[in-house]
Short mmCIF file of N, CA and C in Angstrom, two decimals:
data_model
loop_
_atom_site.label_atom_id
_atom_site.label_comp_id
_atom_site.label_asym_id
_atom_site.label_seq_id
_atom_site.Cartn_x
_atom_site.Cartn_y
_atom_site.Cartn_z
N MET N 1 -39.51 -79.51 203.69
CA MET N 1 -39.70 -78.15 203.19
C MET N 1 -38.23 -77.29 203.26
N THR N 2 -38.04 -76.85 202.19
CA THR N 2 -36.84 -75.93 202.09
C THR N 2 -37.13 -74.45 202.18
N THR N 3 -36.07 -73.80 202.88
CA THR N 3 -36.36 -72.14 203.03
C THR N 3 -35.30 -71.73 202.46
N THR N 4 -35.50 -70.41 201.96
CA THR N 4 -34.59 -69.77 201.27
C THR N 4 -33.56 -68.97 202.27
N PRO N 5 -32.36 -69.17 202.13
CA PRO N 5 -31.56 -68.56 203.29
C PRO N 5 -31.57 -67.09 203.29
N LEU N 6 -31.43 -66.63 204.56
CA LEU N 6 -31.51 -65.26 204.71
C LEU N 6 -30.05 -64.72 204.32
N LEU N 7 -29.93 -63.42 204.03
CA LEU N 7 -28.78 -62.80 203.57
C LEU N 7 -28.24 -61.77 204.76
N THR N 8 -27.10 -61.70 205.12
CA THR N 8 -26.44 -60.70 205.96
C THR N 8 -26.66 -59.44 205.10
N PRO N 9 -26.36 -58.55 206.07
CA PRO N 9 -26.27 -57.13 205.30
C PRO N 9 -25.12 -57.03 204.07
N ALA N 10 -24.13 -57.53 204.45
CA ALA N 10 -23.03 -57.46 203.37
C ALA N 10 -23.44 -58.36 202.24
N ALA N 11 -24.07 -59.33 202.40
CA ALA N 11 -24.40 -60.35 201.25
C ALA N 11 -25.51 -59.52 200.46
N ALA N 12 -26.43 -58.98 201.11
CA ALA N 12 -27.59 -58.18 200.49
C ALA N 12 -26.95 -57.08 199.80
N ALA N 13 -25.98 -56.37 200.35
CA ALA N 13 -25.32 -55.21 199.59
C ALA N 13 -24.71 -55.74 198.34
N ASP N 14 -23.95 -56.77 198.42
CA ASP N 14 -23.08 -57.28 197.39
C ASP N 14 -24.27 -57.60 196.11
N ARG N 15 -25.36 -58.27 196.59
CA ARG N 15 -26.21 -58.95 195.76
C ARG N 15 -26.92 -57.76 194.79
N THR N 16 -27.21 -56.51 195.64
CA THR N 16 -27.88 -55.40 195.09
C THR N 16 -26.86 -54.34 194.38
N GLY N 17 -25.86 -54.30 194.73
CA GLY N 17 -24.80 -53.42 194.33
C GLY N 17 -24.88 -52.11 195.03
N VAL N 18 -25.42 -52.12 196.29
CA VAL N 18 -25.57 -50.89 197.10
C VAL N 18 -24.61 -51.06 198.24
N SER N 19 -24.34 -49.80 198.76
CA SER N 19 -23.46 -49.95 200.25
C SER N 19 -24.31 -50.39 201.39
N LEU N 20 -23.80 -50.61 202.51
CA LEU N 20 -24.41 -50.99 203.61
C LEU N 20 -25.12 -49.69 204.15
N ASP N 21 -24.41 -48.26 203.86
CA ASP N 21 -24.91 -47.30 204.39
C ASP N 21 -26.51 -46.95 203.58
N THR N 22 -26.36 -47.31 202.35
CA THR N 22 -27.64 -47.07 201.51
C THR N 22 -28.72 -48.15 201.88
N LEU N 23 -28.37 -49.21 202.24
CA LEU N 23 -29.32 -50.13 202.87
C LEU N 23 -30.10 -49.58 204.05
N ARG N 24 -29.28 -49.14 205.05
CA ARG N 24 -29.73 -48.66 206.22
C ARG N 24 -30.54 -47.36 205.92
N TYR N 25 -30.12 -46.46 205.04
CA TYR N 25 -30.86 -45.30 204.63
C TYR N 25 -32.08 -45.62 203.89
N TYR N 26 -32.33 -46.52 203.26
CA TYR N 26 -33.51 -47.08 202.60
C TYR N 26 -34.38 -47.54 203.78
N GLU N 27 -33.75 -48.25 204.59
CA GLU N 27 -34.77 -48.67 205.70
C GLU N 27 -35.19 -47.55 206.55
N ARG N 28 -34.29 -46.58 206.92
CA ARG N 28 -34.63 -45.33 207.88
C ARG N 28 -35.91 -44.76 206.99
N GLU N 29 -35.71 -44.41 205.85
CA GLU N 29 -36.76 -43.64 205.12
C GLU N 29 -37.97 -44.61 204.74
N GLY N 30 -37.96 -45.80 205.14
CA GLY N 30 -39.25 -46.50 205.12
C GLY N 30 -39.39 -47.16 203.66
N LEU N 31 -38.34 -47.14 202.86
CA LEU N 31 -38.46 -47.56 201.36
C LEU N 31 -38.60 -49.11 201.29
N ILE N 32 -37.77 -49.75 202.32
CA ILE N 32 -37.62 -51.27 202.51
C ILE N 32 -37.87 -51.53 203.77
N GLY N 33 -38.43 -52.86 203.87
CA GLY N 33 -38.66 -53.39 205.30
C GLY N 33 -40.16 -53.25 205.64
N PRO N 34 -40.05 -53.53 206.91
CA PRO N 34 -39.21 -53.60 207.86
C PRO N 34 -38.32 -54.92 207.68
N ILE N 35 -37.11 -54.90 207.84
CA ILE N 35 -36.03 -55.88 207.85
C ILE N 35 -36.26 -56.66 209.04
N GLN N 36 -36.21 -57.98 208.89
CA GLN N 36 -36.27 -58.96 210.13
C GLN N 36 -34.88 -58.90 210.68
N ARG N 37 -34.89 -59.35 211.96
CA ARG N 37 -33.57 -59.14 212.78
C ARG N 37 -33.35 -60.57 213.44
N SER N 38 -32.11 -61.08 213.33
CA SER N 38 -31.78 -62.24 213.94
C SER N 38 -32.00 -62.35 215.68
N LEU N 39 -31.99 -63.24 216.18
CA LEU N 39 -31.91 -63.30 217.67
C LEU N 39 -30.98 -62.34 218.33
N GLY N 40 -29.89 -62.21 217.69
CA GLY N 40 -28.70 -61.22 218.15
C GLY N 40 -29.06 -59.91 217.73
N GLY N 41 -29.90 -59.59 216.91
CA GLY N 41 -30.30 -58.12 216.58
C GLY N 41 -29.71 -57.81 215.23
N ARG N 42 -29.03 -58.67 214.43
CA ARG N 42 -28.51 -58.46 213.15
C ARG N 42 -29.49 -58.36 212.17
N ARG N 43 -29.55 -57.51 211.05
CA ARG N 43 -30.64 -57.58 209.99
C ARG N 43 -30.25 -58.75 209.19
N GLU N 44 -31.43 -59.24 208.66
CA GLU N 44 -31.49 -60.50 207.77
C GLU N 44 -32.19 -60.19 206.70
N TYR N 45 -31.79 -60.20 205.63
CA TYR N 45 -32.54 -59.85 204.30
C TYR N 45 -32.94 -61.07 203.57
N THR N 46 -34.40 -61.06 203.03
CA THR N 46 -34.88 -62.08 202.40
C THR N 46 -34.81 -61.79 200.94
N GLU N 47 -35.12 -62.65 200.10
CA GLU N 47 -35.18 -62.42 198.60
C GLU N 47 -36.27 -61.40 198.27
N ASP N 48 -37.33 -61.36 198.88
CA ASP N 48 -38.36 -60.12 198.73
C ASP N 48 -37.68 -58.86 199.07
N ASP N 49 -36.84 -58.74 200.02
CA ASP N 49 -36.16 -57.66 200.34
C ASP N 49 -35.15 -57.12 199.41
N VAL N 50 -34.41 -58.20 198.85
CA VAL N 50 -33.63 -57.97 197.70
C VAL N 50 -34.24 -57.52 196.48
N PHE N 51 -35.48 -58.07 196.13
CA PHE N 51 -36.10 -57.58 195.13
C PHE N 51 -36.57 -55.99 195.30
N TRP N 52 -36.97 -55.62 196.45
CA TRP N 52 -37.41 -54.25 196.75
C TRP N 52 -36.22 -53.34 196.66
N ILE N 53 -35.12 -53.69 197.18
CA ILE N 53 -33.77 -53.00 197.17
C ILE N 53 -33.57 -52.73 195.62
N GLY N 54 -33.68 -53.89 194.71
CA GLY N 54 -33.53 -53.53 193.58
C GLY N 54 -34.24 -52.66 192.52
N LEU N 55 -35.63 -52.72 193.13
CA LEU N 55 -36.64 -51.81 192.45
C LEU N 55 -36.46 -50.33 192.78
N ILE N 56 -35.97 -50.15 194.17
CA ILE N 56 -35.78 -48.72 194.71
C ILE N 56 -34.58 -48.27 193.89
N THR N 57 -33.53 -49.13 193.93
CA THR N 57 -32.35 -48.64 193.02
C THR N 57 -32.40 -48.36 191.70
N CYS N 58 -33.30 -49.18 191.09
CA CYS N 58 -33.77 -48.87 189.69
C CYS N 58 -34.49 -47.48 189.50
N PHE N 59 -35.27 -47.28 190.42
CA PHE N 59 -36.10 -46.06 190.46
C PHE N 59 -35.18 -44.93 190.63
N ARG N 60 -34.22 -44.90 191.58
CA ARG N 60 -33.26 -43.92 191.94
C ARG N 60 -32.31 -43.69 190.82
N GLU N 61 -31.78 -44.79 190.31
CA GLU N 61 -31.07 -44.44 189.06
C GLU N 61 -31.69 -43.86 187.72
N ALA N 62 -33.15 -43.85 187.79
CA ALA N 62 -33.88 -43.36 186.63
C ALA N 62 -34.32 -41.92 187.14
N GLY N 63 -33.74 -41.28 188.35
CA GLY N 63 -33.77 -40.06 188.66
C GLY N 63 -35.03 -39.62 189.66
N LEU N 64 -35.77 -40.64 190.12
CA LEU N 64 -36.70 -40.49 191.04
C LEU N 64 -36.08 -40.14 192.43
N GLY N 65 -36.75 -39.14 192.97
CA GLY N 65 -36.27 -38.66 194.33
C GLY N 65 -36.81 -39.47 195.56
N ILE N 66 -36.14 -39.26 196.62
CA ILE N 66 -36.57 -39.93 197.80
C ILE N 66 -38.18 -39.63 198.16
N ALA N 67 -38.60 -38.26 197.91
CA ALA N 67 -39.97 -38.11 198.01
C ALA N 67 -40.85 -38.93 197.22
N ASP N 68 -40.54 -39.11 195.86
CA ASP N 68 -41.38 -39.94 194.91
C ASP N 68 -41.44 -41.17 195.32
N LEU N 69 -40.24 -41.69 195.77
CA LEU N 69 -40.22 -43.26 196.41
C LEU N 69 -40.75 -43.42 197.50
N ARG N 70 -40.94 -42.38 198.52
CA ARG N 70 -41.86 -42.45 199.72
C ARG N 70 -43.41 -42.69 199.09
N SER N 71 -43.63 -41.82 198.30
CA SER N 71 -45.04 -41.73 197.77
C SER N 71 -45.42 -43.13 197.31
N PHE N 72 -44.44 -43.65 196.38
CA PHE N 72 -44.72 -44.85 195.67
C PHE N 72 -45.04 -45.90 196.71
N VAL N 73 -43.98 -46.05 197.66
CA VAL N 73 -44.12 -47.07 198.65
C VAL N 73 -45.54 -46.91 199.55
N ALA N 74 -45.88 -45.70 199.75
CA ALA N 74 -47.05 -45.54 200.56
C ALA N 74 -48.34 -45.91 199.65
N ILE N 75 -48.24 -45.68 198.49
CA ILE N 75 -49.28 -46.14 197.65
C ILE N 75 -49.46 -47.59 197.53
N LEU N 76 -48.29 -48.31 197.49
CA LEU N 76 -48.23 -49.92 197.54
C LEU N 76 -48.83 -50.47 198.80
N ARG N 77 -48.28 -49.58 200.05
CA ARG N 77 -48.59 -50.27 201.23
C ARG N 77 -50.03 -49.94 201.73
N ALA N 78 -50.68 -48.91 201.28
CA ALA N 78 -52.01 -48.58 201.57
C ALA N 78 -52.99 -49.17 200.82
N ASP N 79 -54.29 -48.81 200.88
CA ASP N 79 -55.33 -49.58 200.20
C ASP N 79 -55.66 -48.63 199.02
N HIS N 80 -54.68 -48.35 198.14
CA HIS N 80 -54.88 -47.64 197.07
C HIS N 80 -55.28 -48.66 195.81
N SER N 81 -55.91 -48.15 194.77
CA SER N 81 -56.36 -48.97 193.64
C SER N 81 -55.22 -49.30 192.63
N ALA N 82 -55.34 -50.16 191.80
CA ALA N 82 -54.31 -50.44 191.04
C ALA N 82 -54.08 -49.19 190.04
N GLN N 83 -55.24 -48.55 189.86
CA GLN N 83 -55.30 -47.44 188.91
C GLN N 83 -54.26 -46.29 189.57
N ASP N 84 -54.41 -45.99 190.94
CA ASP N 84 -53.49 -44.98 191.67
C ASP N 84 -52.18 -45.49 191.28
N ARG N 85 -51.84 -46.68 191.30
CA ARG N 85 -50.33 -47.18 191.13
C ARG N 85 -49.97 -46.73 189.72
N VAL N 86 -50.89 -47.02 188.85
CA VAL N 86 -50.63 -46.92 187.36
C VAL N 86 -50.44 -45.35 187.03
N THR N 87 -51.19 -44.67 187.69
CA THR N 87 -51.25 -43.30 187.40
C THR N 87 -49.77 -42.57 187.84
N PHE N 88 -49.42 -43.07 189.11
CA PHE N 88 -47.97 -42.71 189.60
C PHE N 88 -47.09 -43.24 188.82
N LEU N 89 -46.82 -44.24 188.23
CA LEU N 89 -45.90 -44.66 187.46
C LEU N 89 -46.03 -44.13 186.03
N ARG N 90 -47.12 -43.77 185.43
CA ARG N 90 -47.21 -43.12 184.25
C ARG N 90 -46.64 -41.66 184.03
N GLU N 91 -47.02 -41.27 185.18
CA GLU N 91 -46.58 -39.74 185.43
C GLU N 91 -45.00 -39.65 185.64
N ARG N 92 -44.29 -40.55 186.35
CA ARG N 92 -42.93 -40.61 186.26
C ARG N 92 -42.23 -40.98 185.18
N ARG N 93 -43.10 -42.02 184.30
CA ARG N 93 -42.47 -42.38 183.03
C ARG N 93 -42.44 -41.10 182.15
N ALA N 94 -43.54 -40.46 182.18
CA ALA N 94 -43.62 -39.08 181.20
C ALA N 94 -42.36 -38.29 181.55
N ALA N 95 -42.20 -38.17 182.85
CA ALA N 95 -41.07 -37.12 183.10
C ALA N 95 -39.75 -37.85 182.82
N LEU N 96 -39.60 -39.02 182.86
CA LEU N 96 -38.38 -39.69 182.30
C LEU N 96 -38.23 -39.49 180.86
N GLU N 97 -39.36 -39.69 180.11
CA GLU N 97 -39.33 -39.50 178.79
C GLU N 97 -38.82 -38.12 178.33
N GLN N 98 -39.32 -37.06 179.00
CA GLN N 98 -38.72 -35.64 178.81
C GLN N 98 -37.48 -35.62 179.13
N ARG N 99 -36.79 -36.09 180.08
CA ARG N 99 -35.48 -36.07 180.48
C ARG N 99 -34.67 -36.74 179.37
N ALA N 100 -35.07 -37.87 179.03
CA ALA N 100 -34.32 -38.66 177.94
C ALA N 100 -34.31 -37.90 176.60
N ALA N 101 -35.39 -37.27 176.33
CA ALA N 101 -35.43 -36.41 175.03
C ALA N 101 -34.17 -35.26 175.21
N ALA N 102 -34.21 -34.55 176.47
CA ALA N 102 -33.46 -33.45 176.67
C ALA N 102 -31.97 -34.06 176.65
N LEU N 103 -31.63 -35.25 177.16
CA LEU N 103 -30.40 -35.79 177.10
C LEU N 103 -30.02 -36.02 175.74
N ALA N 104 -30.81 -36.54 174.72
CA ALA N 104 -30.66 -36.99 173.41
C ALA N 104 -30.26 -35.63 172.77
N ARG N 105 -31.01 -34.53 173.01
CA ARG N 105 -30.54 -33.26 172.27
C ARG N 105 -29.22 -32.87 172.83
N ALA N 106 -28.96 -33.00 174.13
CA ALA N 106 -27.61 -32.57 174.43
C ALA N 106 -26.43 -33.44 173.83
N MET N 107 -26.80 -34.67 173.74
CA MET N 107 -25.77 -35.57 173.14
C MET N 107 -25.50 -35.11 171.66
N GLU N 108 -26.59 -34.77 170.96
CA GLU N 108 -26.57 -34.30 169.52
C GLU N 108 -25.51 -33.02 169.51
N VAL N 109 -25.76 -32.25 170.35
CA VAL N 109 -24.91 -30.96 170.55
C VAL N 109 -23.58 -31.38 170.62
N LEU N 110 -23.20 -32.16 171.64
CA LEU N 110 -22.11 -32.71 171.77
C LEU N 110 -21.29 -33.35 170.79
N ASP N 111 -22.07 -34.28 170.01
CA ASP N 111 -21.64 -34.93 168.79
C ASP N 111 -21.04 -33.83 167.74
N ASP N 112 -21.98 -32.86 167.50
CA ASP N 112 -21.64 -31.92 166.67
C ASP N 112 -20.37 -31.19 167.07
N LYS N 113 -20.17 -30.92 168.16
CA LYS N 113 -18.99 -30.25 168.73
C LYS N 113 -17.92 -30.98 168.46
N ILE N 114 -17.93 -32.27 168.82
CA ILE N 114 -16.76 -33.20 168.68
C ILE N 114 -16.44 -33.40 167.23
N ALA N 115 -17.38 -33.52 166.43
CA ALA N 115 -17.25 -33.56 165.01
C ALA N 115 -16.58 -32.21 164.45
N TYR N 116 -16.91 -31.05 164.93
CA TYR N 116 -16.44 -29.84 164.56
C TYR N 116 -15.00 -29.74 164.84
N TYR N 117 -14.68 -30.09 166.02
CA TYR N 117 -13.32 -30.01 166.58
C TYR N 117 -12.42 -31.01 166.23
N SER N 118 -12.83 -32.03 165.53
CA SER N 118 -12.01 -33.36 165.31
C SER N 118 -11.39 -32.97 163.91
#
């Protein structure tokens, strides 16, 4: 039987593209984990942890706040229905669509100004 090697905090940070401070922050906020510890007390990250860090990071980059992420994690960890999860995600997606449209409008204005001044 083969086991997946556990990652050190530095290796997990490198794999996920976040800092060590961010990893600890996500854990403190309850967004990931609990992270297992070695006999010496050092954090050891699994592939599942890396997946969750990536998911949280993606959501953060999409503009979801920590409160939204806490809510999402709570929905996942509690006995909520799949519909509750879908509703949460659809609401956040709709908000992202509105932001994307606003950004597209702003980029059009910038493009017009660039063309005007060029």
